[in-house]
C-alpha atoms as one frame of an Amber mdcrd trajectory, in Angstrom:
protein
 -11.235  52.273  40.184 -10.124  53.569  37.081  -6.831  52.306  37.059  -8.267
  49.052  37.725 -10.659  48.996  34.572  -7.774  50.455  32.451  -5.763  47.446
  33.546  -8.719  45.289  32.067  -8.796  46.992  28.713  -5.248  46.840  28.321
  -5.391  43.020  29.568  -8.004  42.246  26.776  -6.437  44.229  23.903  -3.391
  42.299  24.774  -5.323  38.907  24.889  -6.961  39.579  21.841  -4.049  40.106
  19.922  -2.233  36.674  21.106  -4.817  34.954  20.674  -3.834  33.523  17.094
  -6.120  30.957  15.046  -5.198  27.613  15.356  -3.477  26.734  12.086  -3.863
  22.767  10.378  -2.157  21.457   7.976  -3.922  19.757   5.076  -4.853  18.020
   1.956  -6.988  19.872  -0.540  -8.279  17.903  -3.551 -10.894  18.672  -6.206
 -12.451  16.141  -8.981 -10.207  16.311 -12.358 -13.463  18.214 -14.149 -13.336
  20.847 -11.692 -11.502  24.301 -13.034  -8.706  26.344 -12.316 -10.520  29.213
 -11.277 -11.981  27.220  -8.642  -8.709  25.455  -7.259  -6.898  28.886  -7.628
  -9.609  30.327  -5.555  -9.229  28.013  -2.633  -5.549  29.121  -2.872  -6.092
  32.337  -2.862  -8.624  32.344  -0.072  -5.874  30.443   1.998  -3.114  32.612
   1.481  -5.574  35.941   2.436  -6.189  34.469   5.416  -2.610  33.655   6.718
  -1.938  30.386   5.529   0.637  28.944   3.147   0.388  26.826   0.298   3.221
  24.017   0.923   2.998  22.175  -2.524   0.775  22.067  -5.378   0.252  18.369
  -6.598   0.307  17.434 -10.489  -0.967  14.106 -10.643  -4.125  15.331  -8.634
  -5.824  18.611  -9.208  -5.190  19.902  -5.481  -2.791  21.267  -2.834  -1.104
  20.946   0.423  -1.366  23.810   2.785  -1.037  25.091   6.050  -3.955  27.202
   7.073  -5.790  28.620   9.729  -8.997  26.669  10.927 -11.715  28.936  10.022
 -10.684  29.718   6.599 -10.455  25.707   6.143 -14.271  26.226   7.675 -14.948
  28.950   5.020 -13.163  26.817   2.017 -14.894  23.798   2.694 -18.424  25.946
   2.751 -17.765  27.051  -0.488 -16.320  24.252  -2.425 -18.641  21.634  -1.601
 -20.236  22.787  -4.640 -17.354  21.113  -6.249 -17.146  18.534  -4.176 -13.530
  19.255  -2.703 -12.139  17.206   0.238 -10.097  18.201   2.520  -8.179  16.500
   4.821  -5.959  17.128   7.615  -2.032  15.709   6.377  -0.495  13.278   8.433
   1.915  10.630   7.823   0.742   7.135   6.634   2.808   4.368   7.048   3.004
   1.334   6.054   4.179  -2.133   8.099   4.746  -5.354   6.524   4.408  -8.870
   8.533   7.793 -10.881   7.726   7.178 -14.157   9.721
């Protein structure tokens, strides 16, 4: 019986361990008014929490990133005050109709 639940422990230690958050990839933008400190946060939230900023944009005051879900969860909490969106990335494309 005890090798049994020693099995079980070692089965959930090892479960919990794989089991990694699921990480997104997305769009986060803030209104031009909003401040450094604020955007820099975000960033800095993301990157504590596993995930990777992929690109800072300069035309926009955001960034791209790839981040685990519940920091994205955590960021958008947060920022609403500053009313940041984020957005899951994906690729837009664009058809034309030649008749």
């Amino acid at each position: 019986m005890r090798f049994f639940s020693t099995i079980v422990a070692a089965l959930a230690v090892v479960y919990g361990a794989s089991a990694v958050d699921v990480q997104k990839s997305v769009i986060v933008s803030f209104p031009s008014e909003t401040t450094d400190d604020i955007v820099n946060r975000a960033k800095d939230d993301i990157r504590k929490a596993g995930g990777i900023i992929t690109h800072e944009y300069q035309l926009i005051k955001g960034f791209a990133a790839k981040a685990p879900q519940k920091i994205l969860e955590t960021v958008s909490a947060w920022s609403a005050e500053y009313h940041a969106v984020i957005e899951e990335d994906q690729i837009v494309q664009a058809q034309t109709n030649s008749s």
